[in-house]
mmCIF file of N, CA and C in Angstrom:
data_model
loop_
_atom_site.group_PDB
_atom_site.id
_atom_site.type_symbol
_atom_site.label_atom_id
_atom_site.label_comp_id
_atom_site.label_asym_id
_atom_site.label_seq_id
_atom_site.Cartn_x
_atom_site.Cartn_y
_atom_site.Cartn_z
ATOM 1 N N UNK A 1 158.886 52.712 -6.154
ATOM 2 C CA UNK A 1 157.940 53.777 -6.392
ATOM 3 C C UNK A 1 156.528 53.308 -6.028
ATOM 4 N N UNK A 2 155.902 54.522 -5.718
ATOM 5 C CA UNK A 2 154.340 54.145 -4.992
ATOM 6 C C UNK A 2 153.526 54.413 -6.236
ATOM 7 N N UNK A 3 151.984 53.633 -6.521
ATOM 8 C CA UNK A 3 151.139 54.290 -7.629
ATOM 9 C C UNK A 3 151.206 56.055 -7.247
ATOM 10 N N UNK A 4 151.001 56.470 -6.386
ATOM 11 C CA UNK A 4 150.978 57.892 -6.865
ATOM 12 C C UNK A 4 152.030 58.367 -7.512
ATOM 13 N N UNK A 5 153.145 57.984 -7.011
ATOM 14 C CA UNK A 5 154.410 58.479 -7.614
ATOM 15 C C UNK A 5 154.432 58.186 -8.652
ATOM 16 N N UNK A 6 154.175 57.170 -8.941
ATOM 17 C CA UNK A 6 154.231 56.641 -10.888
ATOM 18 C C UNK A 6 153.446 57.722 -11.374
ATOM 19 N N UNK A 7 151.949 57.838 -10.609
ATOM 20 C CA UNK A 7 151.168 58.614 -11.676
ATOM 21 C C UNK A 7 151.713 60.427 -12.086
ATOM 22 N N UNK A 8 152.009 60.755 -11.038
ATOM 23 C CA UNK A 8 153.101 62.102 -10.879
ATOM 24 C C UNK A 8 154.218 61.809 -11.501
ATOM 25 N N UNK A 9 154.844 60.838 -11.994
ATOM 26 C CA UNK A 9 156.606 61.311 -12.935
ATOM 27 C C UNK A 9 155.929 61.036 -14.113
ATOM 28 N N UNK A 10 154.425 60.525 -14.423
ATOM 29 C CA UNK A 10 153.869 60.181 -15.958
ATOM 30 C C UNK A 10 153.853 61.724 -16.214
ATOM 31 N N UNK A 11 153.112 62.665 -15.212
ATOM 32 C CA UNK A 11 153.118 63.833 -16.001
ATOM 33 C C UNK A 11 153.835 64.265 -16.396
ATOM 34 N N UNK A 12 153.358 65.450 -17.488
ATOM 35 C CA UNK A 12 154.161 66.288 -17.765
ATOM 36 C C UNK A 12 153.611 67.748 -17.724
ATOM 37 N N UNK A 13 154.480 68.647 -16.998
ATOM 38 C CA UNK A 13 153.988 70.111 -16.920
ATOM 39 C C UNK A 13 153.782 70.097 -14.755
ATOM 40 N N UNK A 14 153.923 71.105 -14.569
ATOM 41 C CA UNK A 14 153.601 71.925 -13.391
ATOM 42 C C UNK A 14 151.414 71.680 -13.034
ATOM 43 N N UNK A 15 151.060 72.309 -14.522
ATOM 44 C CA UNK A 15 150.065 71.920 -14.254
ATOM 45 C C UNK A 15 148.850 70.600 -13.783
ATOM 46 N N UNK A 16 149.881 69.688 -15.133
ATOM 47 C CA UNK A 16 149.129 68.019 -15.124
ATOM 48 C C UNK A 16 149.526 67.716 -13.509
ATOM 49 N N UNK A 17 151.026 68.071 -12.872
ATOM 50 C CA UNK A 17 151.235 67.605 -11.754
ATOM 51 C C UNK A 17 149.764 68.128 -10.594
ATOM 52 N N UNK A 18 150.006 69.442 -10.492
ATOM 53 C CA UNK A 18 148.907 70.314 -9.668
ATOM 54 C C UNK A 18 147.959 69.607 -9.873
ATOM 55 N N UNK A 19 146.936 68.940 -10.698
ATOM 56 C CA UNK A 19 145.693 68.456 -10.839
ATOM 57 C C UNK A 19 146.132 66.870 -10.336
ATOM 58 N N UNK A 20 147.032 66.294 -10.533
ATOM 59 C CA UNK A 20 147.639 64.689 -9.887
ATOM 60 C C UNK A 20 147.159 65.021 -8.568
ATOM 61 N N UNK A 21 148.332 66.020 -8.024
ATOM 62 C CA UNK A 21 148.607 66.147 -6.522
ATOM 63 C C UNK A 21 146.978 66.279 -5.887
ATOM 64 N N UNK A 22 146.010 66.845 -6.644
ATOM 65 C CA UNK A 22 144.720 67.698 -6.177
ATOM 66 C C UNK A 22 143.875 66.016 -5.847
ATOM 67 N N UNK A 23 144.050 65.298 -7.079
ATOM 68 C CA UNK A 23 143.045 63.890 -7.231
ATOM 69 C C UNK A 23 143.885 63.189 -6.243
ATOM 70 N N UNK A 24 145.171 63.000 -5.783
ATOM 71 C CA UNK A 24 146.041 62.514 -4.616
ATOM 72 C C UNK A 24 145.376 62.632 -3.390
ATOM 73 N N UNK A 25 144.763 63.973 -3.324
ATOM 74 C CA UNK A 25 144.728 64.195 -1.808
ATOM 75 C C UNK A 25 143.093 63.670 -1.714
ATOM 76 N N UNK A 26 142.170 63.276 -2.694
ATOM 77 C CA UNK A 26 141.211 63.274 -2.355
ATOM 78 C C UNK A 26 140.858 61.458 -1.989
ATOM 79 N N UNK A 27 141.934 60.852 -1.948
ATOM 80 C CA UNK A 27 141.919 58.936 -1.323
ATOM 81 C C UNK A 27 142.511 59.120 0.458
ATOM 82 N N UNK A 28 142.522 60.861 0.697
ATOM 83 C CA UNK A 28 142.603 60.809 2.215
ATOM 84 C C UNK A 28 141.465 60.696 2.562
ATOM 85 N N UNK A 29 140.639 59.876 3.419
ATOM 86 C CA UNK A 29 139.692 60.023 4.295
ATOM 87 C C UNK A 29 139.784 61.472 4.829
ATOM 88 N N UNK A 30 138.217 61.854 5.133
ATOM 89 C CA UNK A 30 138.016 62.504 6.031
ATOM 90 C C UNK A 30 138.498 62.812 7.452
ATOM 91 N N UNK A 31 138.889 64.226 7.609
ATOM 92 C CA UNK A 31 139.530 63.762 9.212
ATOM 93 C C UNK A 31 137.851 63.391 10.530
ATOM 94 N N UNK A 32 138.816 62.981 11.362
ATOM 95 C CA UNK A 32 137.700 62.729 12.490
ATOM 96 C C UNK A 32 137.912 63.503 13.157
ATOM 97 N N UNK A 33 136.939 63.834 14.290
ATOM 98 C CA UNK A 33 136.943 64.479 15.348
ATOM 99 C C UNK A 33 138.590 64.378 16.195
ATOM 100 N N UNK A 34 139.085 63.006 15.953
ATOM 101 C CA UNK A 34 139.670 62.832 17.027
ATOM 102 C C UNK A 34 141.222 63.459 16.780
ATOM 103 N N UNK A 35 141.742 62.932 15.272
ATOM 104 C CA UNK A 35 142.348 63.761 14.303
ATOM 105 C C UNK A 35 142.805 64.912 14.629
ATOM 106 N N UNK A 36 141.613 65.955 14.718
ATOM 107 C CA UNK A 36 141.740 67.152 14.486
ATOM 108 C C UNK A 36 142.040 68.058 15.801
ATOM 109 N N UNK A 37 142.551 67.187 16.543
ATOM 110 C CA UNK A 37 143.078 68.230 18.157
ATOM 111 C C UNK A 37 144.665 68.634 17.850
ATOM 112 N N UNK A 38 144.075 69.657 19.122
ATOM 113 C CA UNK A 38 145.849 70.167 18.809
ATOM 114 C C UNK A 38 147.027 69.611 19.449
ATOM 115 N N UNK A 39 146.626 68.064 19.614
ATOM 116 C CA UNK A 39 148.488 67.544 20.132
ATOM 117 C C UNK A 39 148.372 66.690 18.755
ATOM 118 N N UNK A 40 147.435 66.697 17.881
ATOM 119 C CA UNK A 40 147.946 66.271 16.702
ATOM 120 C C UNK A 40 148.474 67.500 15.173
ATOM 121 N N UNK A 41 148.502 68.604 15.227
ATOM 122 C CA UNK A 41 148.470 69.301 14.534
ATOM 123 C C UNK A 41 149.549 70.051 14.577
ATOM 124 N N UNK A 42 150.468 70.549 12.964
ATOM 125 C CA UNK A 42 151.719 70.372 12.840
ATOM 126 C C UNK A 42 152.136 71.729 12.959
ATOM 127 N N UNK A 43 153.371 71.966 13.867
ATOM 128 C CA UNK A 43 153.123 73.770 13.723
ATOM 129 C C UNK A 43 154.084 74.331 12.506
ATOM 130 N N UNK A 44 154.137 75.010 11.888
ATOM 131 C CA UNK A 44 154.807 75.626 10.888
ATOM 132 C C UNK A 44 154.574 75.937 9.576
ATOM 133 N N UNK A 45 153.284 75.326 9.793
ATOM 134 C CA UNK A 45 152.383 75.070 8.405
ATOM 135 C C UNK A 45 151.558 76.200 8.056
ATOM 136 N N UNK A 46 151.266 76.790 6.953
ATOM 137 C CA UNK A 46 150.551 77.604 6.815
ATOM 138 C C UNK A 46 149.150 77.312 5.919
ATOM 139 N N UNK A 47 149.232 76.461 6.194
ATOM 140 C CA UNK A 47 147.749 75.883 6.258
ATOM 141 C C UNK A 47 147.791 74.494 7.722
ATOM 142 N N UNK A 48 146.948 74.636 7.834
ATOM 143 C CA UNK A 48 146.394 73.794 8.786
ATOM 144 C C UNK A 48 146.762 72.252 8.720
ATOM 145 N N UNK A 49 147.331 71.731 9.390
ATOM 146 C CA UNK A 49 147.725 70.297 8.973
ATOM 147 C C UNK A 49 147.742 69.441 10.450
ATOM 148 N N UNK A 50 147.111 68.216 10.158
ATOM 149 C CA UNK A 50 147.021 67.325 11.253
ATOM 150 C C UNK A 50 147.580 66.023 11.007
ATOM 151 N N UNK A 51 148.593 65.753 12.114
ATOM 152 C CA UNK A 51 148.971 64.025 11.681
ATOM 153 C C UNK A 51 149.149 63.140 12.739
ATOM 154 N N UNK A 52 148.944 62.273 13.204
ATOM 155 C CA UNK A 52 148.811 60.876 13.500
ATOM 156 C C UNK A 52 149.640 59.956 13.293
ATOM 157 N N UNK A 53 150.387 58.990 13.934
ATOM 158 C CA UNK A 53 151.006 58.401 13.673
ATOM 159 C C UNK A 53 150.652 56.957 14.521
ATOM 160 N N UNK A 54 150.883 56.155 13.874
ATOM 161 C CA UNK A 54 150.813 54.742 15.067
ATOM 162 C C UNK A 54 150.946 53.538 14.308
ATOM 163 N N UNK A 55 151.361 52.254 14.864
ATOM 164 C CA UNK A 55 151.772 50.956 14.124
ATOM 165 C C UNK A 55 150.956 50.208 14.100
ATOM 166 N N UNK A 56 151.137 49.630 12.996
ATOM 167 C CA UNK A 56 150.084 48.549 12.462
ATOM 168 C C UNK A 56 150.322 47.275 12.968
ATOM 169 N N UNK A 57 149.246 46.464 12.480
ATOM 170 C CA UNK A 57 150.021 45.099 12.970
ATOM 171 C C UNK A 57 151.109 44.338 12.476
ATOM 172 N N UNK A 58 151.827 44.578 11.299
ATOM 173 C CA UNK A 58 152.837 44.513 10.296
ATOM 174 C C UNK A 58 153.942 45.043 11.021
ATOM 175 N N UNK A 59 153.280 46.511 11.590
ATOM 176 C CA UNK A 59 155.068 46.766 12.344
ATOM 177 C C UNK A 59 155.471 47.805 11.670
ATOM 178 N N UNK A 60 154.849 48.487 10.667
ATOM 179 C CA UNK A 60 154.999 49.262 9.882
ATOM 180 C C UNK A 60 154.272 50.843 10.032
ATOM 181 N N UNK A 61 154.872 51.708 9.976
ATOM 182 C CA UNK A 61 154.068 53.515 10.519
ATOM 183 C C UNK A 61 152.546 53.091 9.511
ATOM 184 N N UNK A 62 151.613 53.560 9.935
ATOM 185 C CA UNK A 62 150.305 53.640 9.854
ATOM 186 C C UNK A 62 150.065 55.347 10.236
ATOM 187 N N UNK A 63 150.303 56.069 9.090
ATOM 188 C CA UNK A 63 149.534 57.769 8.675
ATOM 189 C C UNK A 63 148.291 58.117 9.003
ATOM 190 N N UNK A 64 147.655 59.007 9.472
ATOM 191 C CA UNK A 64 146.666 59.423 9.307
ATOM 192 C C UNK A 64 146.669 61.132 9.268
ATOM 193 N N UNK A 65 146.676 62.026 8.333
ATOM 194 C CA UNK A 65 146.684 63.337 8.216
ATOM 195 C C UNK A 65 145.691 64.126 6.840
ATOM 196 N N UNK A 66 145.520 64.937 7.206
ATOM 197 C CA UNK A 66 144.532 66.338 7.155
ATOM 198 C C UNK A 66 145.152 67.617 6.927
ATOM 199 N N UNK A 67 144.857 68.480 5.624
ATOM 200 C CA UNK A 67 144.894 69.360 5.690
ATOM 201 C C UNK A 67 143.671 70.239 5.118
ATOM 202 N N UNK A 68 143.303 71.585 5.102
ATOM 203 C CA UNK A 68 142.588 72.466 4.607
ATOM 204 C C UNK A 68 143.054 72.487 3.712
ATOM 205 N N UNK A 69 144.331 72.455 2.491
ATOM 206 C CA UNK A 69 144.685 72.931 1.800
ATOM 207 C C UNK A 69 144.540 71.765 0.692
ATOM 208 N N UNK A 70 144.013 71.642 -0.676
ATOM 209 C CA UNK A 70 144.192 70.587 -1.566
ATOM 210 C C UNK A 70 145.259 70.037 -1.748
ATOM 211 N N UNK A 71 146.032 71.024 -2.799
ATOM 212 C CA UNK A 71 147.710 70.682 -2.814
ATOM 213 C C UNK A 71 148.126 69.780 -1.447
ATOM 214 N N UNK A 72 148.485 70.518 -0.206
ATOM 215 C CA UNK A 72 148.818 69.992 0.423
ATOM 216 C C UNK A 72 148.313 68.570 1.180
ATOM 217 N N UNK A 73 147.235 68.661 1.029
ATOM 218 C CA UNK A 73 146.684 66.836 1.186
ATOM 219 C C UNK A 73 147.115 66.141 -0.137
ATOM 220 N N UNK A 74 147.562 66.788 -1.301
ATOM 221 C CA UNK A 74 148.045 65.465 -2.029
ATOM 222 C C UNK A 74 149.471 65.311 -1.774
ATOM 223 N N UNK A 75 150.004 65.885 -1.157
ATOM 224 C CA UNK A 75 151.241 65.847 -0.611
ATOM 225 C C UNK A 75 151.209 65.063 0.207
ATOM 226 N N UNK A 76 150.470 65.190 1.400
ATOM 227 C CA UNK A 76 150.395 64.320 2.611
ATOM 228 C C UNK A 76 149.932 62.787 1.625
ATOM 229 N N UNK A 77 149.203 62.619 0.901
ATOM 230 C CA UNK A 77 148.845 61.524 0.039
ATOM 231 C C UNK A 77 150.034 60.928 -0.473
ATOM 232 N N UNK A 78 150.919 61.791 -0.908
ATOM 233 C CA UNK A 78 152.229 61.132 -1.436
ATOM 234 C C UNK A 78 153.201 60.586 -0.680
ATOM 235 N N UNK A 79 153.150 61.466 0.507
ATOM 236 C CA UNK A 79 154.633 61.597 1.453
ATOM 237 C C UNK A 79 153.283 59.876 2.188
ATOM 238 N N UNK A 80 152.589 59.799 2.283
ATOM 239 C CA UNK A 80 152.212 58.530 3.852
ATOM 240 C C UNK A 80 151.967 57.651 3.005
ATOM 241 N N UNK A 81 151.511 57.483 1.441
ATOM 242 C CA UNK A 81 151.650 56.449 0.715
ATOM 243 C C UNK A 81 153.226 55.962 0.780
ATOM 244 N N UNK A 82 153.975 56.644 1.095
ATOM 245 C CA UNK A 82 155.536 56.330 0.705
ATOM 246 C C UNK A 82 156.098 55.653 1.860
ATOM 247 N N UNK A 83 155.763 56.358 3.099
ATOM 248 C CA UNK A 83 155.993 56.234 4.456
ATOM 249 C C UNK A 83 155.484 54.705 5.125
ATOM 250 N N UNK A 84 154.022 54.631 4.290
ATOM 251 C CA UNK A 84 153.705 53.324 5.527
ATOM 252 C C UNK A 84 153.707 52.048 4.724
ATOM 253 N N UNK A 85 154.703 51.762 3.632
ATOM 254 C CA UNK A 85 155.572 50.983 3.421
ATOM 255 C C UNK A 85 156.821 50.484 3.897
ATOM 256 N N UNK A 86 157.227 51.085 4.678
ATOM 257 C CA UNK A 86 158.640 51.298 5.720
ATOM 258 C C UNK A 86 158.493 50.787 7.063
ATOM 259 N N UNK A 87 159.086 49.978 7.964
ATOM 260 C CA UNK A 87 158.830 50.007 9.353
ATOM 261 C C UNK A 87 159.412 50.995 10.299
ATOM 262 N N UNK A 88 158.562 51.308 11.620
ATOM 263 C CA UNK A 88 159.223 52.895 12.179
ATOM 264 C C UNK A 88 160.343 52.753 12.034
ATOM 265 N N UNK A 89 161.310 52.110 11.998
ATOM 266 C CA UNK A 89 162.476 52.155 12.670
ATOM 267 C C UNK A 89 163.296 52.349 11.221
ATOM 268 N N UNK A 90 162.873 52.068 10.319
ATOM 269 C CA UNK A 90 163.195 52.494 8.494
ATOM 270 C C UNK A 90 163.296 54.237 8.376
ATOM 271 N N UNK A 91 161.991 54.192 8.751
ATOM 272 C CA UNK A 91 161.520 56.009 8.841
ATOM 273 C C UNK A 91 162.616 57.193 9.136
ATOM 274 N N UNK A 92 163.447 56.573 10.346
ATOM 275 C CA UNK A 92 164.703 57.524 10.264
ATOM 276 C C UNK A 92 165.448 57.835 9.072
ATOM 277 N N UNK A 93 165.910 56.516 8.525
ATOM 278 C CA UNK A 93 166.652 57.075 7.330
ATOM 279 C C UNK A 93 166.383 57.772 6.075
ATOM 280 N N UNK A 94 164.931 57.668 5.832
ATOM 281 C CA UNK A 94 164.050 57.896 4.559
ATOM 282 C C UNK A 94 164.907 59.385 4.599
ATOM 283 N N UNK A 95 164.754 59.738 3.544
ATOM 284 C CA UNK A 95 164.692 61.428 2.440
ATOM 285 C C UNK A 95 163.456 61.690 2.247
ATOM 286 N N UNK A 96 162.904 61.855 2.786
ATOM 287 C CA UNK A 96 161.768 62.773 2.340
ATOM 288 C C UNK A 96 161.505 63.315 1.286
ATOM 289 N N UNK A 97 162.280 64.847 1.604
ATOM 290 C CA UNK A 97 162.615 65.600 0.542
ATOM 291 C C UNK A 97 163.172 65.307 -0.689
ATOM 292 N N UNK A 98 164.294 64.303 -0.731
ATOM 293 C CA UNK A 98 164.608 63.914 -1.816
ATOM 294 C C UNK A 98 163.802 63.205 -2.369
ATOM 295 N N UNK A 99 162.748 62.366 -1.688
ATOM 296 C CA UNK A 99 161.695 61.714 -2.384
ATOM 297 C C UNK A 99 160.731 62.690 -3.324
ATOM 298 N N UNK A 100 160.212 63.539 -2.757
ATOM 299 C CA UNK A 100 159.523 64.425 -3.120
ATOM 300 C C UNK A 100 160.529 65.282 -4.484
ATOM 301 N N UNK A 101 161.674 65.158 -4.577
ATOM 302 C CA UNK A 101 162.179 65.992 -5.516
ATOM 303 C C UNK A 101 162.314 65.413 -7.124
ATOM 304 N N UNK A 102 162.723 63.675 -6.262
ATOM 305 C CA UNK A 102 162.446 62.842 -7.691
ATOM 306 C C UNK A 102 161.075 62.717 -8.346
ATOM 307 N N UNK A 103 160.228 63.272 -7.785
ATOM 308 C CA UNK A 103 158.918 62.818 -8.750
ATOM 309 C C UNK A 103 158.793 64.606 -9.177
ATOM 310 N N UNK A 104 159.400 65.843 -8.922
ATOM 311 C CA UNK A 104 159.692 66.796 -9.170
ATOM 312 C C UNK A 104 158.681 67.654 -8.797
ATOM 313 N N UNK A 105 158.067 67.382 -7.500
ATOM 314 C CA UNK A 105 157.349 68.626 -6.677
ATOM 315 C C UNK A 105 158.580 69.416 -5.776
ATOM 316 N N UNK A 106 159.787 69.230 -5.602
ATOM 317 C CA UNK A 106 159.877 70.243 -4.812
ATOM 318 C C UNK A 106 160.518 71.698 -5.705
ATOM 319 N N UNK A 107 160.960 71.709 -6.554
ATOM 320 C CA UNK A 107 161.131 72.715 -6.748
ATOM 321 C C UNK A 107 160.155 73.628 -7.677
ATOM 322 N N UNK A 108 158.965 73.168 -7.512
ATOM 323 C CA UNK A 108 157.727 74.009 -7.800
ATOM 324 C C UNK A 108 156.868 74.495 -6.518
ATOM 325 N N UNK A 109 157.481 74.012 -5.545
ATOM 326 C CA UNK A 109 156.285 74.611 -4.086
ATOM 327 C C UNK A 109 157.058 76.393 -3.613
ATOM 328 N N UNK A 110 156.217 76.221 -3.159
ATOM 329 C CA UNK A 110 156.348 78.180 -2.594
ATOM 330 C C UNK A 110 157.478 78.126 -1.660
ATOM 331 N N UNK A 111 157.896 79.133 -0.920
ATOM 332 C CA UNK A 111 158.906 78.688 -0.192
ATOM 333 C C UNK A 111 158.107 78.629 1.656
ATOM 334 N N UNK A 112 156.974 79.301 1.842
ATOM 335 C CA UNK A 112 155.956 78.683 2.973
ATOM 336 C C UNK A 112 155.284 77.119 2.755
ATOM 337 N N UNK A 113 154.935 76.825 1.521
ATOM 338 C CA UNK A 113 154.816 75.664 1.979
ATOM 339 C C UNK A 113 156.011 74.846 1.738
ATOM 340 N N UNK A 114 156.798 74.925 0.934
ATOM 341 C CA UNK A 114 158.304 73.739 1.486
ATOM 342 C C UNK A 114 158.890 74.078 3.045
ATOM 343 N N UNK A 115 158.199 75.094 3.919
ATOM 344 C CA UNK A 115 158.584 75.067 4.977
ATOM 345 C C UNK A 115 157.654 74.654 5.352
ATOM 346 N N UNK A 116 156.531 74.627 5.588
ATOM 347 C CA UNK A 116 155.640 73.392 5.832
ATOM 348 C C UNK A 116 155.387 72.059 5.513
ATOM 349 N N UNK A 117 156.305 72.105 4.556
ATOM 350 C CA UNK A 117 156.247 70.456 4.490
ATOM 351 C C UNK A 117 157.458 69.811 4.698
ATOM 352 N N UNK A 118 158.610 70.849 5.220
ATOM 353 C CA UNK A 118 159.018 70.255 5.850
ATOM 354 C C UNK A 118 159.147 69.911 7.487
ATOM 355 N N UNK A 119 158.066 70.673 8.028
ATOM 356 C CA UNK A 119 157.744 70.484 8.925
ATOM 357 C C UNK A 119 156.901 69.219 8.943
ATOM 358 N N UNK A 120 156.383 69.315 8.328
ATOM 359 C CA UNK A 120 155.230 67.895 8.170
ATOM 360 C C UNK A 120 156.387 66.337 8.421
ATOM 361 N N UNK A 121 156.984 66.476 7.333
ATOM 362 C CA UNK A 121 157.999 65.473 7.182
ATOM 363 C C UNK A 121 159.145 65.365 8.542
ATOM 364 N N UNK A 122 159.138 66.690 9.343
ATOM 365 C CA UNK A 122 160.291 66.271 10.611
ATOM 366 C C UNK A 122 158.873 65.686 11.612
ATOM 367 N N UNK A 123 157.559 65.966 11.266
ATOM 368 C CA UNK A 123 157.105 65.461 12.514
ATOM 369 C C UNK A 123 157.004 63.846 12.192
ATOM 370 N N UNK A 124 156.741 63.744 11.179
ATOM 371 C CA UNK A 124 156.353 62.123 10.538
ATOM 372 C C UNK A 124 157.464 61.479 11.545
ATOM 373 N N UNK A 125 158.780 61.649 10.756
ATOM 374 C CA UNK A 125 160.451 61.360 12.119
ATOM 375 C C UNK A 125 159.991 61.247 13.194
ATOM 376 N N UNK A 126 159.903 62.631 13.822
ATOM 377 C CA UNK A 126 159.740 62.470 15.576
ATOM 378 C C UNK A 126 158.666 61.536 15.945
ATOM 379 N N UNK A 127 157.782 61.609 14.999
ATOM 380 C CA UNK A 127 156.489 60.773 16.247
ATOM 381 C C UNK A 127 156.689 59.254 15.659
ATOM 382 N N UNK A 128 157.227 59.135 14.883
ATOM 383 C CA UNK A 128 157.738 57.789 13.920
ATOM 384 C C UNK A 128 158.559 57.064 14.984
ATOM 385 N N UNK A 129 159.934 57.813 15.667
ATOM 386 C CA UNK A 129 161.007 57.652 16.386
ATOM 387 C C UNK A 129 160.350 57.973 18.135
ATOM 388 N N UNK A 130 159.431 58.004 18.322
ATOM 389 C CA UNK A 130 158.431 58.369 19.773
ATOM 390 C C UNK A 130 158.091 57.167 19.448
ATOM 391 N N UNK A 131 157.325 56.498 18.599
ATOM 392 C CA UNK A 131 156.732 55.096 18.706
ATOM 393 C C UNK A 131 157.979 54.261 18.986
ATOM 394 N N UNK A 132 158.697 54.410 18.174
ATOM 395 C CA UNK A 132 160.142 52.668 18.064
ATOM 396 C C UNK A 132 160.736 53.184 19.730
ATOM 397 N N UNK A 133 160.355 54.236 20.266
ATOM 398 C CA UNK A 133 160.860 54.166 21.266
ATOM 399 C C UNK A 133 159.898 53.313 22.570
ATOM 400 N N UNK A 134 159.140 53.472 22.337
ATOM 401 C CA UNK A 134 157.977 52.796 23.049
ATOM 402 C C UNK A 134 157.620 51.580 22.718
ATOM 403 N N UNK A 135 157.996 50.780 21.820
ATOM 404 C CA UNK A 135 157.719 49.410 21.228
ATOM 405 C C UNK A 135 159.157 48.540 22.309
ATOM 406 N N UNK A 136 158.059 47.307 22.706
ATOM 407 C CA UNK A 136 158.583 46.721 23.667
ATOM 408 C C UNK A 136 159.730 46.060 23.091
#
């Protein structure tokens, strides 16, 4: 488990979570200019979402994403805290979703944004699995 995740299964209630997820999203940096183009930006989302992907020197996915939406940047806060502990080539197998279910956000999201986040989460995959393909 990641500190956010700890701090999200401490709560208790829909609400205490909503205010976690809100203080989650705010240890994302600011997006940059560079961020915010559209071969980085996720389609299916109904809010606006941008992500980035690339390896560190560890070898391990290195996140960078943005949304307009609070909630959903503490999501992205949860899901890339979780993620860039893993090396790309880990990333295939992860659950996502099931990650997200054990700390018990998914069956409180709307049903537009669990389709946006799971869009979020198939792009994390693809561009995760675009890098290990390109690593010499």
């Amino acid at each position: 488990m990641t500190e956010l995740a700890d701090k999200l299964r401490q709560t208790t209630g829909w609400d205490a979570q909503m205010r976690e997820l809100m203080l989650a999203g705010r240890v994302l940096p600011s997006p940059s200019d560079a961020l915010c183009q559209p071969e980085h930006e996720v389609p299916g989302c109904e809010s606006q979402v941008w992500l980035s992907c690339t390896v560190n020197l560890q070898g391990l996915l290195s996140v960078q994403a943005w949304s307009n939406s609070k909630i959903v940047r503490g999501l992205l806060a949860v899901l890339i805290e979780y993620v860039q502990s893993h090396s790309i080539a880990e990333i295939q197998s992860l659950d996502l979703a099931g990650y997200l279910d054990t700390l018990g956000l998914g069956r409180h999201l709307s049903q537009s944004r669990s389709n946006g986040l799971n869009a979020v989460m198939s792009a994390i995959k693809s561009r995760a699995m675009a890098l290990n393909l390109n690593q010499p």
